mmCIF file of C-alpha atoms in Angstrom:
data_model
loop_
_atom_site.group_PDB
_atom_site.id
_atom_site.type_symbol
_atom_site.label_atom_id
_atom_site.label_comp_id
_atom_site.label_asym_id
_atom_site.label_seq_id
_atom_site.Cartn_x
_atom_site.Cartn_y
_atom_site.Cartn_z
ATOM 1 C CA UNK A 57 -27.223 -3.624 -2.581
ATOM 2 C CA UNK A 58 -25.260 -6.852 -2.290
ATOM 3 C CA UNK A 59 -25.685 -9.560 0.327
ATOM 4 C CA UNK A 60 -23.273 -9.497 3.227
ATOM 5 C CA UNK A 61 -19.728 -10.038 2.059
ATOM 6 C CA UNK A 62 -17.705 -12.641 3.947
ATOM 7 C CA UNK A 63 -14.257 -11.713 5.198
ATOM 8 C CA UNK A 64 -11.873 -13.506 7.549
ATOM 9 C CA UNK A 65 -10.891 -10.620 9.797
ATOM 10 C CA UNK A 66 -10.273 -6.960 10.553
ATOM 11 C CA UNK A 67 -7.107 -5.448 12.034
ATOM 12 C CA UNK A 68 -6.337 -2.038 13.429
ATOM 13 C CA UNK A 69 -2.897 -0.498 13.703
ATOM 14 C CA UNK A 70 -1.113 1.547 16.341
ATOM 15 C CA UNK A 71 -1.161 5.320 15.691
ATOM 16 C CA UNK A 72 0.545 6.434 12.484
ATOM 17 C CA UNK A 73 1.728 9.942 11.715
ATOM 18 C CA UNK A 74 0.864 11.104 8.199
ATOM 19 C CA UNK A 75 3.620 12.752 6.175
ATOM 20 C CA UNK A 76 2.358 14.331 2.982
ATOM 21 C CA UNK A 77 4.933 15.071 0.349
ATOM 22 C CA UNK A 78 4.085 17.122 -2.708
ATOM 23 C CA UNK A 79 6.511 17.978 -5.448
ATOM 24 C CA UNK A 80 6.031 20.431 -8.250
ATOM 25 C CA UNK A 81 7.893 21.594 -11.308
ATOM 26 C CA UNK A 82 10.616 23.194 -9.195
ATOM 27 C CA UNK A 83 11.713 19.907 -7.648
ATOM 28 C CA UNK A 84 12.300 16.328 -8.701
ATOM 29 C CA UNK A 85 10.390 13.470 -7.068
ATOM 30 C CA UNK A 86 11.536 13.638 -3.478
ATOM 31 C CA UNK A 87 9.951 10.357 -2.383
ATOM 32 C CA UNK A 88 13.180 8.334 -2.756
ATOM 33 C CA UNK A 89 14.960 11.002 -0.712
ATOM 34 C CA UNK A 90 12.350 10.770 2.031
ATOM 35 C CA UNK A 91 12.713 6.975 2.063
ATOM 36 C CA UNK A 92 16.516 7.336 2.316
ATOM 37 C CA UNK A 93 16.119 9.667 5.267
ATOM 38 C CA UNK A 94 13.704 7.304 7.020
ATOM 39 C CA UNK A 95 16.158 4.456 6.534
ATOM 40 C CA UNK A 96 18.999 6.442 8.060
ATOM 41 C CA UNK A 97 16.693 7.261 10.970
ATOM 42 C CA UNK A 98 15.658 3.567 11.191
ATOM 43 C CA UNK A 99 12.006 4.485 10.860
ATOM 44 C CA UNK A 100 9.580 2.020 9.331
ATOM 45 C CA UNK A 101 7.029 3.024 6.710
ATOM 46 C CA UNK A 102 3.758 1.560 7.930
ATOM 47 C CA UNK A 103 1.865 2.592 4.807
ATOM 48 C CA UNK A 104 2.738 4.555 1.700
ATOM 49 C CA UNK A 105 1.186 5.592 -1.568
ATOM 50 C CA UNK A 106 3.445 7.514 -3.939
ATOM 51 C CA UNK A 107 1.730 8.495 -7.141
ATOM 52 C CA UNK A 108 2.781 10.444 -10.146
ATOM 53 C CA UNK A 109 5.954 11.080 -12.054
ATOM 54 C CA UNK A 110 8.231 14.051 -11.606
ATOM 55 C CA UNK A 111 7.589 16.899 -11.515
ATOM 56 C CA UNK A 112 4.093 16.367 -10.106
ATOM 57 C CA UNK A 113 3.999 13.712 -7.402
ATOM 58 C CA UNK A 114 2.022 13.211 -4.260
ATOM 59 C CA UNK A 115 3.051 10.852 -1.491
ATOM 60 C CA UNK A 116 1.282 9.836 1.698
ATOM 61 C CA UNK A 117 3.639 8.117 4.098
ATOM 62 C CA UNK A 118 2.698 6.871 7.586
ATOM 63 C CA UNK A 119 5.272 6.429 10.342
ATOM 64 C CA UNK A 120 5.338 5.884 14.097
ATOM 65 C CA UNK A 121 4.404 9.232 15.755
ATOM 66 C CA UNK A 122 7.056 8.616 18.430
ATOM 67 C CA UNK A 123 9.653 9.117 15.682
ATOM 68 C CA UNK A 124 8.357 12.539 14.685
ATOM 69 C CA UNK A 125 11.005 14.558 16.509
ATOM 70 C CA UNK A 126 13.856 12.550 15.014
ATOM 71 C CA UNK A 127 12.399 12.702 11.513
ATOM 72 C CA UNK A 128 11.555 16.408 11.720
ATOM 73 C CA UNK A 129 15.092 17.166 12.814
ATOM 74 C CA UNK A 130 16.501 15.309 9.804
ATOM 75 C CA UNK A 131 13.986 16.772 7.350
ATOM 76 C CA UNK A 132 14.865 20.255 8.551
ATOM 77 C CA UNK A 133 18.433 19.712 7.300
ATOM 78 C CA UNK A 134 17.102 19.302 3.749
ATOM 79 C CA UNK A 135 15.585 22.557 2.507
ATOM 80 C CA UNK A 136 13.757 20.977 -0.442
ATOM 81 C CA UNK A 137 12.233 18.213 1.647
ATOM 82 C CA UNK A 138 11.320 20.616 4.412
ATOM 83 C CA UNK A 139 9.480 22.845 1.947
ATOM 84 C CA UNK A 140 7.614 19.909 0.425
ATOM 85 C CA UNK A 141 6.494 17.987 3.507
ATOM 86 C CA UNK A 142 3.379 18.583 5.560
ATOM 87 C CA UNK A 143 2.924 16.757 8.840
ATOM 88 C CA UNK A 144 -0.672 15.601 8.913
ATOM 89 C CA UNK A 145 -2.799 14.263 11.706
ATOM 90 C CA UNK A 146 -2.329 10.989 13.546
ATOM 91 C CA UNK A 147 -3.992 8.278 11.515
ATOM 92 C CA UNK A 148 -4.859 4.666 12.090
ATOM 93 C CA UNK A 149 -4.772 1.864 9.552
ATOM 94 C CA UNK A 150 -7.860 -0.269 9.269
ATOM 95 C CA UNK A 151 -7.247 -3.509 7.409
ATOM 96 C CA UNK A 152 -9.804 -6.064 6.268
ATOM 97 C CA UNK A 153 -8.929 -9.345 4.637
ATOM 98 C CA UNK A 154 -9.134 -11.014 2.242
ATOM 99 C CA UNK A 155 -10.360 -8.568 -0.398
ATOM 100 C CA UNK A 156 -10.440 -11.159 -3.209
ATOM 101 C CA UNK A 157 -10.139 -8.294 -5.696
ATOM 102 C CA UNK A 158 -13.762 -7.417 -5.022
ATOM 103 C CA UNK A 159 -15.029 -3.976 -6.005
ATOM 104 C CA UNK A 160 -18.199 -4.704 -4.031
ATOM 105 C CA UNK A 161 -16.092 -5.156 -0.912
ATOM 106 C CA UNK A 162 -14.332 -1.866 -1.640
ATOM 107 C CA UNK A 163 -17.704 -0.176 -2.127
ATOM 108 C CA UNK A 164 -19.167 -1.571 1.083
ATOM 109 C CA UNK A 165 -16.146 -0.549 3.179
ATOM 110 C CA UNK A 166 -16.029 2.970 1.722
ATOM 111 C CA UNK A 167 -19.768 3.431 2.047
ATOM 112 C CA UNK A 168 -19.818 2.266 5.684
ATOM 113 C CA UNK A 169 -17.085 4.767 6.598
ATOM 114 C CA UNK A 170 -18.595 7.536 4.513
ATOM 115 C CA UNK A 171 -22.066 7.068 6.009
ATOM 116 C CA UNK A 172 -20.541 7.402 9.495
ATOM 117 C CA UNK A 173 -18.713 10.587 8.504
ATOM 118 C CA UNK A 174 -15.302 8.949 8.889
ATOM 119 C CA UNK A 175 -12.846 10.649 6.544
ATOM 120 C CA UNK A 176 -10.627 8.477 4.353
ATOM 121 C CA UNK A 177 -7.119 9.866 3.865
ATOM 122 C CA UNK A 178 -5.719 6.975 1.909
ATOM 123 C CA UNK A 179 -6.464 3.440 0.866
ATOM 124 C CA UNK A 180 -4.516 0.632 -0.749
ATOM 125 C CA UNK A 181 -4.816 -3.039 -1.461
ATOM 126 C CA UNK A 182 -2.053 -5.517 -0.748
ATOM 127 C CA UNK A 183 -1.966 -9.078 -2.053
ATOM 128 C CA UNK A 184 -4.773 -10.141 0.278
ATOM 129 C CA UNK A 185 -5.866 -7.171 2.366
ATOM 130 C CA UNK A 186 -7.447 -3.773 1.894
ATOM 131 C CA UNK A 187 -6.058 -1.058 4.189
ATOM 132 C CA UNK A 188 -7.767 2.265 4.815
ATOM 133 C CA UNK A 189 -6.084 5.227 6.543
ATOM 134 C CA UNK A 190 -8.498 7.131 8.788
ATOM 135 C CA UNK A 191 -8.314 9.296 11.919
ATOM 136 C CA UNK A 192 -6.816 7.271 14.742
ATOM 137 C CA UNK A 193 -9.429 8.616 17.143
ATOM 138 C CA UNK A 194 -12.151 6.825 15.146
ATOM 139 C CA UNK A 195 -10.282 3.614 14.397
ATOM 140 C CA UNK A 196 -12.035 1.345 16.894
ATOM 141 C CA UNK A 197 -15.423 2.799 15.956
ATOM 142 C CA UNK A 198 -14.668 2.128 12.302
ATOM 143 C CA UNK A 199 -13.593 -1.449 13.025
ATOM 144 C CA UNK A 200 -16.835 -2.083 14.928
ATOM 145 C CA UNK A 201 -18.808 -0.567 12.073
ATOM 146 C CA UNK A 202 -17.199 -2.803 9.475
ATOM 147 C CA UNK A 203 -17.634 -5.831 11.727
ATOM 148 C CA UNK A 204 -21.378 -5.146 11.589
ATOM 149 C CA UNK A 205 -21.473 -4.685 7.821
ATOM 150 C CA UNK A 206 -19.328 -7.662 6.829
ATOM 151 C CA UNK A 207 -19.901 -11.333 7.469
ATOM 152 C CA UNK A 208 -17.115 -12.346 9.867
ATOM 153 C CA UNK A 209 -16.431 -15.861 11.197
ATOM 154 C CA UNK A 210 -18.049 -16.737 14.528
ATOM 155 C CA UNK A 211 -14.721 -16.438 16.353
ATOM 156 C CA UNK A 212 -12.824 -13.833 14.366
ATOM 157 C CA UNK A 213 -9.128 -13.215 15.018
ATOM 158 C CA UNK A 214 -8.376 -10.312 17.389
ATOM 159 C CA UNK A 215 -8.635 -6.841 15.903
ATOM 160 C CA UNK A 216 -5.718 -5.433 17.901
ATOM 161 C CA UNK A 217 -2.184 -6.264 16.750
ATOM 162 C CA UNK A 218 -0.799 -9.330 18.505
ATOM 163 C CA UNK A 219 2.834 -8.278 18.452
ATOM 164 C CA UNK A 220 4.688 -5.019 18.234
ATOM 165 C CA UNK A 221 7.915 -4.913 16.284
ATOM 166 C CA UNK A 222 10.483 -2.481 17.612
ATOM 167 C CA UNK A 223 13.665 -1.957 15.663
ATOM 168 C CA UNK A 224 16.758 -0.823 17.497
ATOM 169 C CA UNK A 225 20.411 -0.617 16.745
ATOM 170 C CA UNK A 226 22.156 -3.765 17.895
ATOM 171 C CA UNK A 227 24.876 -3.010 20.436
ATOM 172 C CA UNK A 228 27.594 -5.624 20.594
ATOM 173 C CA UNK B 227 5.757 -10.338 28.340
ATOM 174 C CA UNK B 228 8.454 -9.169 25.970
ATOM 175 C CA UNK B 229 10.269 -11.484 23.618
ATOM 176 C CA UNK B 230 13.352 -10.205 21.874
ATOM 177 C CA UNK B 231 14.424 -11.676 18.572
ATOM 178 C CA UNK B 232 17.452 -10.616 16.600
ATOM 179 C CA UNK B 233 17.159 -10.797 12.850
ATOM 180 C CA UNK B 234 19.574 -9.489 10.279
ATOM 181 C CA UNK B 235 19.776 -9.887 6.524
ATOM 182 C CA UNK B 236 22.857 -8.622 4.709
ATOM 183 C CA UNK B 237 20.724 -8.665 1.545
ATOM 184 C CA UNK B 238 16.978 -8.180 1.954
ATOM 185 C CA UNK B 239 15.037 -11.374 1.320
ATOM 186 C CA UNK B 240 11.746 -11.581 -0.495
ATOM 187 C CA UNK B 241 9.433 -14.418 -1.342
ATOM 188 C CA UNK B 242 10.022 -13.565 -5.005
ATOM 189 C CA UNK B 243 8.723 -11.044 -7.497
ATOM 190 C CA UNK B 244 5.520 -11.299 -9.438
ATOM 191 C CA UNK B 245 4.809 -9.490 -12.685
ATOM 192 C CA UNK B 246 1.463 -8.786 -14.247
ATOM 193 C CA UNK B 247 1.309 -7.320 -17.727
ATOM 194 C CA UNK B 248 -1.450 -6.083 -19.967
ATOM 195 C CA UNK B 249 -3.095 -4.079 -17.198
ATOM 196 C CA UNK B 250 -4.904 -0.772 -17.378
ATOM 197 C CA UNK B 251 -4.701 2.121 -14.929
ATOM 198 C CA UNK B 252 -7.853 4.122 -14.280
ATOM 199 C CA UNK B 253 -7.745 7.108 -11.949
ATOM 200 C CA UNK B 254 -11.004 8.627 -10.821
ATOM 201 C CA UNK B 255 -11.517 11.922 -9.016
ATOM 202 C CA UNK B 256 -14.455 11.752 -6.649
ATOM 203 C CA UNK B 257 -15.890 14.709 -4.702
ATOM 204 C CA UNK B 258 -15.828 13.756 -1.014
ATOM 205 C CA UNK B 259 -19.465 14.789 -0.676
ATOM 206 C CA UNK B 260 -20.406 12.127 -3.248
ATOM 207 C CA UNK B 261 -18.150 9.356 -1.972
ATOM 208 C CA UNK B 262 -21.026 7.441 -0.370
ATOM 209 C CA UNK B 263 -23.077 7.529 -3.567
ATOM 210 C CA UNK B 264 -20.102 6.303 -5.599
ATOM 211 C CA UNK B 265 -19.444 3.502 -3.112
ATOM 212 C CA UNK B 266 -23.091 2.433 -3.250
ATOM 213 C CA UNK B 267 -22.894 2.178 -7.009
ATOM 214 C CA UNK B 268 -19.833 -0.039 -6.805
ATOM 215 C CA UNK B 269 -21.856 -2.541 -4.791
ATOM 216 C CA UNK B 270 -24.548 -2.677 -7.449
ATOM 217 C CA UNK B 271 -22.122 -3.871 -10.115
ATOM 218 C CA UNK B 272 -22.779 -7.322 -11.466
ATOM 219 C CA UNK B 273 -19.125 -8.268 -11.823
ATOM 220 C CA UNK B 274 -18.738 -10.883 -9.114
ATOM 221 C CA UNK B 275 -16.115 -12.804 -11.090
ATOM 222 C CA UNK B 276 -14.030 -9.718 -11.864
ATOM 223 C CA UNK B 277 -11.015 -9.113 -9.616
ATOM 224 C CA UNK B 278 -9.072 -5.887 -9.425
ATOM 225 C CA UNK B 279 -5.293 -6.273 -9.487
ATOM 226 C CA UNK B 280 -4.764 -3.271 -7.307
ATOM 227 C CA UNK B 281 -6.689 -0.329 -5.953
ATOM 228 C CA UNK B 282 -5.644 2.704 -3.953
ATOM 229 C CA UNK B 283 -6.826 6.165 -3.064
ATOM 230 C CA UNK B 284 -5.401 9.431 -1.823
ATOM 231 C CA UNK B 285 -7.002 12.669 -0.736
ATOM 232 C CA UNK B 286 -6.123 15.007 -3.591
ATOM 233 C CA UNK B 287 -7.298 18.270 -2.085
ATOM 234 C CA UNK B 288 -9.765 19.253 0.593
ATOM 235 C CA UNK B 289 -12.714 18.262 -1.608
ATOM 236 C CA UNK B 290 -11.676 15.235 -3.632
ATOM 237 C CA UNK B 291 -10.467 11.675 -3.238
ATOM 238 C CA UNK B 292 -8.495 10.245 -6.142
ATOM 239 C CA UNK B 293 -9.160 6.532 -6.486
ATOM 240 C CA UNK B 294 -7.130 4.457 -8.926
ATOM 241 C CA UNK B 295 -8.035 1.035 -10.221
ATOM 242 C CA UNK B 296 -5.600 -1.327 -11.925
ATOM 243 C CA UNK B 297 -7.298 -4.187 -13.720
ATOM 244 C CA UNK B 298 -7.041 -6.426 -16.756
ATOM 245 C CA UNK B 299 -8.176 -4.990 -20.064
ATOM 246 C CA UNK B 300 -10.948 -7.572 -20.393
ATOM 247 C CA UNK B 301 -12.312 -6.699 -16.978
ATOM 248 C CA UNK B 302 -12.251 -2.987 -17.744
ATOM 249 C CA UNK B 303 -14.802 -3.415 -20.495
ATOM 250 C CA UNK B 304 -17.211 -4.743 -17.888
ATOM 251 C CA UNK B 305 -16.357 -2.185 -15.223
ATOM 252 C CA UNK B 306 -16.065 1.019 -17.208
ATOM 253 C CA UNK B 307 -19.776 1.778 -17.092
ATOM 254 C CA UNK B 308 -19.586 1.918 -13.294
ATOM 255 C CA UNK B 309 -16.086 3.308 -12.754
ATOM 256 C CA UNK B 310 -17.023 6.948 -13.055
ATOM 257 C CA UNK B 311 -17.556 9.777 -10.667
ATOM 258 C CA UNK B 312 -21.147 10.502 -9.584
ATOM 259 C CA UNK B 313 -20.451 13.933 -11.073
ATOM 260 C CA UNK B 314 -20.054 12.198 -14.433
ATOM 261 C CA UNK B 315 -16.879 11.410 -16.345
ATOM 262 C CA UNK B 316 -13.585 10.262 -14.993
ATOM 263 C CA UNK B 317 -10.360 11.968 -14.070
ATOM 264 C CA UNK B 318 -10.405 14.174 -17.142
ATOM 265 C CA UNK B 319 -14.122 14.581 -17.386
ATOM 266 C CA UNK B 320 -14.490 11.688 -19.823
ATOM 267 C CA UNK B 321 -14.261 7.927 -19.763
ATOM 268 C CA UNK B 322 -10.758 7.198 -20.936
ATOM 269 C CA UNK B 323 -9.530 3.853 -22.160
ATOM 270 C CA UNK B 324 -6.905 3.775 -19.417
ATOM 271 C CA UNK B 325 -3.145 3.861 -19.388
ATOM 272 C CA UNK B 326 -1.421 0.527 -20.091
ATOM 273 C CA UNK B 327 0.820 -0.465 -17.191
ATOM 274 C CA UNK B 328 2.748 -3.395 -15.765
ATOM 275 C CA UNK B 329 2.685 -4.332 -12.112
ATOM 276 C CA UNK B 330 5.622 -5.758 -10.179
ATOM 277 C CA UNK B 331 4.900 -6.748 -6.609
ATOM 278 C CA UNK B 332 6.656 -8.580 -3.843
ATOM 279 C CA UNK B 333 6.605 -9.205 -0.136
ATOM 280 C CA UNK B 334 8.944 -10.647 2.415
ATOM 281 C CA UNK B 335 9.385 -11.488 6.075
ATOM 282 C CA UNK B 336 7.688 -8.751 8.121
ATOM 283 C CA UNK B 337 7.994 -6.244 5.268
ATOM 284 C CA UNK B 338 5.279 -4.171 6.898
ATOM 285 C CA UNK B 339 7.274 -3.839 10.108
ATOM 286 C CA UNK B 340 10.797 -3.175 8.862
ATOM 287 C CA UNK B 341 12.549 -0.015 7.789
ATOM 288 C CA UNK B 342 14.694 0.413 4.698
ATOM 289 C CA UNK B 343 12.962 -1.834 2.177
ATOM 290 C CA UNK B 344 11.450 0.901 0.028
ATOM 291 C CA UNK B 345 14.731 2.808 0.104
ATOM 292 C CA UNK B 346 16.554 -0.331 -1.045
ATOM 293 C CA UNK B 347 13.993 -0.717 -3.842
ATOM 294 C CA UNK B 348 14.270 2.897 -5.001
ATOM 295 C CA UNK B 349 18.056 2.659 -5.086
ATOM 296 C CA UNK B 350 17.932 -0.483 -7.219
ATOM 297 C CA UNK B 351 15.492 1.167 -9.640
ATOM 298 C CA UNK B 352 17.498 4.395 -9.800
ATOM 299 C CA UNK B 353 20.633 2.526 -10.893
ATOM 300 C CA UNK B 354 18.872 1.609 -14.142
ATOM 301 C CA UNK B 355 16.732 4.768 -14.297
ATOM 302 C CA UNK B 356 13.467 2.814 -14.158
ATOM 303 C CA UNK B 357 10.544 5.255 -14.312
ATOM 304 C CA UNK B 358 7.839 4.569 -11.757
ATOM 305 C CA UNK B 359 4.209 5.478 -12.292
ATOM 306 C CA UNK B 360 3.431 4.701 -8.663
ATOM 307 C CA UNK B 361 4.731 2.858 -5.628
ATOM 308 C CA UNK B 362 2.522 1.522 -2.854
ATOM 309 C CA UNK B 363 3.438 -0.139 0.458
ATOM 310 C CA UNK B 364 0.417 -1.720 2.065
ATOM 311 C CA UNK B 365 0.568 -4.405 4.777
ATOM 312 C CA UNK B 366 3.578 -6.549 3.799
ATOM 313 C CA UNK B 367 3.292 -5.948 0.047
ATOM 314 C CA UNK B 368 5.190 -3.510 -2.143
ATOM 315 C CA UNK B 369 3.622 -2.668 -5.487
ATOM 316 C CA UNK B 370 5.467 -0.948 -8.281
ATOM 317 C CA UNK B 371 3.417 0.385 -11.179
ATOM 318 C CA UNK B 372 5.488 0.722 -14.349
ATOM 319 C CA UNK B 373 4.906 1.874 -17.899
ATOM 320 C CA UNK B 374 3.669 -1.037 -20.024
ATOM 321 C CA UNK B 375 6.388 -3.423 -21.111
ATOM 322 C CA UNK B 376 8.826 -2.630 -18.302
ATOM 323 C CA UNK B 377 7.649 -5.296 -15.842
ATOM 324 C CA UNK B 378 9.847 -8.252 -16.860
ATOM 325 C CA UNK B 379 13.101 -6.249 -16.996
ATOM 326 C CA UNK B 380 12.306 -4.620 -13.669
ATOM 327 C CA UNK B 381 11.691 -8.003 -12.104
ATOM 328 C CA UNK B 382 15.076 -9.186 -13.394
ATOM 329 C CA UNK B 383 16.715 -6.072 -12.034
ATOM 330 C CA UNK B 384 15.160 -6.434 -8.580
ATOM 331 C CA UNK B 385 15.810 -10.170 -8.474
ATOM 332 C CA UNK B 386 19.489 -9.361 -8.726
ATOM 333 C CA UNK B 387 19.317 -6.831 -5.906
ATOM 334 C CA UNK B 388 17.226 -8.787 -3.408
ATOM 335 C CA UNK B 389 17.865 -12.289 -2.158
ATOM 336 C CA UNK B 390 15.248 -14.844 -3.064
ATOM 337 C CA UNK B 391 15.748 -18.039 -1.046
ATOM 338 C CA UNK B 392 15.658 -20.950 -3.446
ATOM 339 C CA UNK B 393 15.652 -23.765 -0.907
ATOM 340 C CA UNK B 394 12.624 -24.495 1.243
ATOM 341 C CA UNK B 395 13.202 -26.234 4.609
ATOM 342 C CA UNK B 396 11.631 -29.502 3.430
ATOM 343 C CA UNK B 397 13.840 -29.611 0.373
ATOM 344 C CA UNK B 398 16.887 -28.879 2.503
ATOM 345 C CA UNK B 399 16.027 -31.787 4.787
ATOM 346 C CA UNK B 400 15.636 -34.107 1.835
ATOM 347 C CA UNK B 401 18.928 -32.958 0.378
ATOM 348 C CA UNK B 402 20.628 -33.426 3.740
ATOM 349 C CA UNK B 403 19.327 -36.988 3.952
ATOM 350 C CA UNK B 404 20.443 -37.699 0.419
ATOM 351 C CA UNK B 405 23.885 -36.318 1.253
ATOM 352 C CA UNK B 406 24.072 -38.439 4.389
ATOM 353 C CA UNK B 407 24.023 -35.304 6.530
ATOM 354 C CA UNK B 408 21.978 -35.800 9.683
ATOM 355 C CA UNK B 409 21.222 -32.076 10.194
ATOM 356 C CA UNK B 410 17.639 -30.987 9.683
#
């Protein structure tokens, strides 16, 4: 086991609805089409992993749950998309930073969540941070757990998001 | 308190595109019941100076998590002994040498909070029929994983589609002074 790993902070996200998109040999990769639809609906992608080349692709895409009705309505107009999308549970994004490209850090984070029985639905690094998608109901518990396992500064930055970005159509 | 800011870009701005070549892609299929054991083994690795270029995971089915590592070829030689499922073997039941890939990644102002950026990216790639191995949006970063050798051309392509500001505020001030313009 390694010594405690130092990180600068942990962040948790607002709730995020999981959209799971699977394509098979009967369809092309529908991920670009989903992204087009979300753009038309002005819905942000909070997190996405899209892996594989047509015909076999799997995409996990997280959006604001408040947008579900609007997105569902639009998806329902597209038979192929509708048949390929599953609406998953409400997730939360747990982000720790910086990861410094450390596999030990990845191991410690995954082990801490796994030991607590917290399911991991997705995970991805960015330039500096490692983000894990877990059940929203266990997000704060998970953040507290990681705060215990990692070496944080004495006065770490707040875990909750400081600002909320809301995108609306500009009316002149 | 609510503060409203209005921000509009006719062409999406980025802080520029970065390309990394000579990378290897290593997917690993891990039974969820053995995830803790696998994670423990990762911590025992003596590779403190090795840095992954990218890592991500997805639940593949109800029993497995698929974790993919992208790293430099030199680093893989040191990691390969550990990057295997506790069941033994890797994605195909054997330790493969990995698929060669290029990575193009970029980020921009509030990319994690804005709609339309991935759509814009896909449209730019589709115009030139660029095949993607994977695309990942995490925090404010977008990663594109491409077949080996396609990174530089893809960067050129995207650089033409996005706007990359070339003047930093300090430089603009200096230029303004040099031009005798009092604006800052």
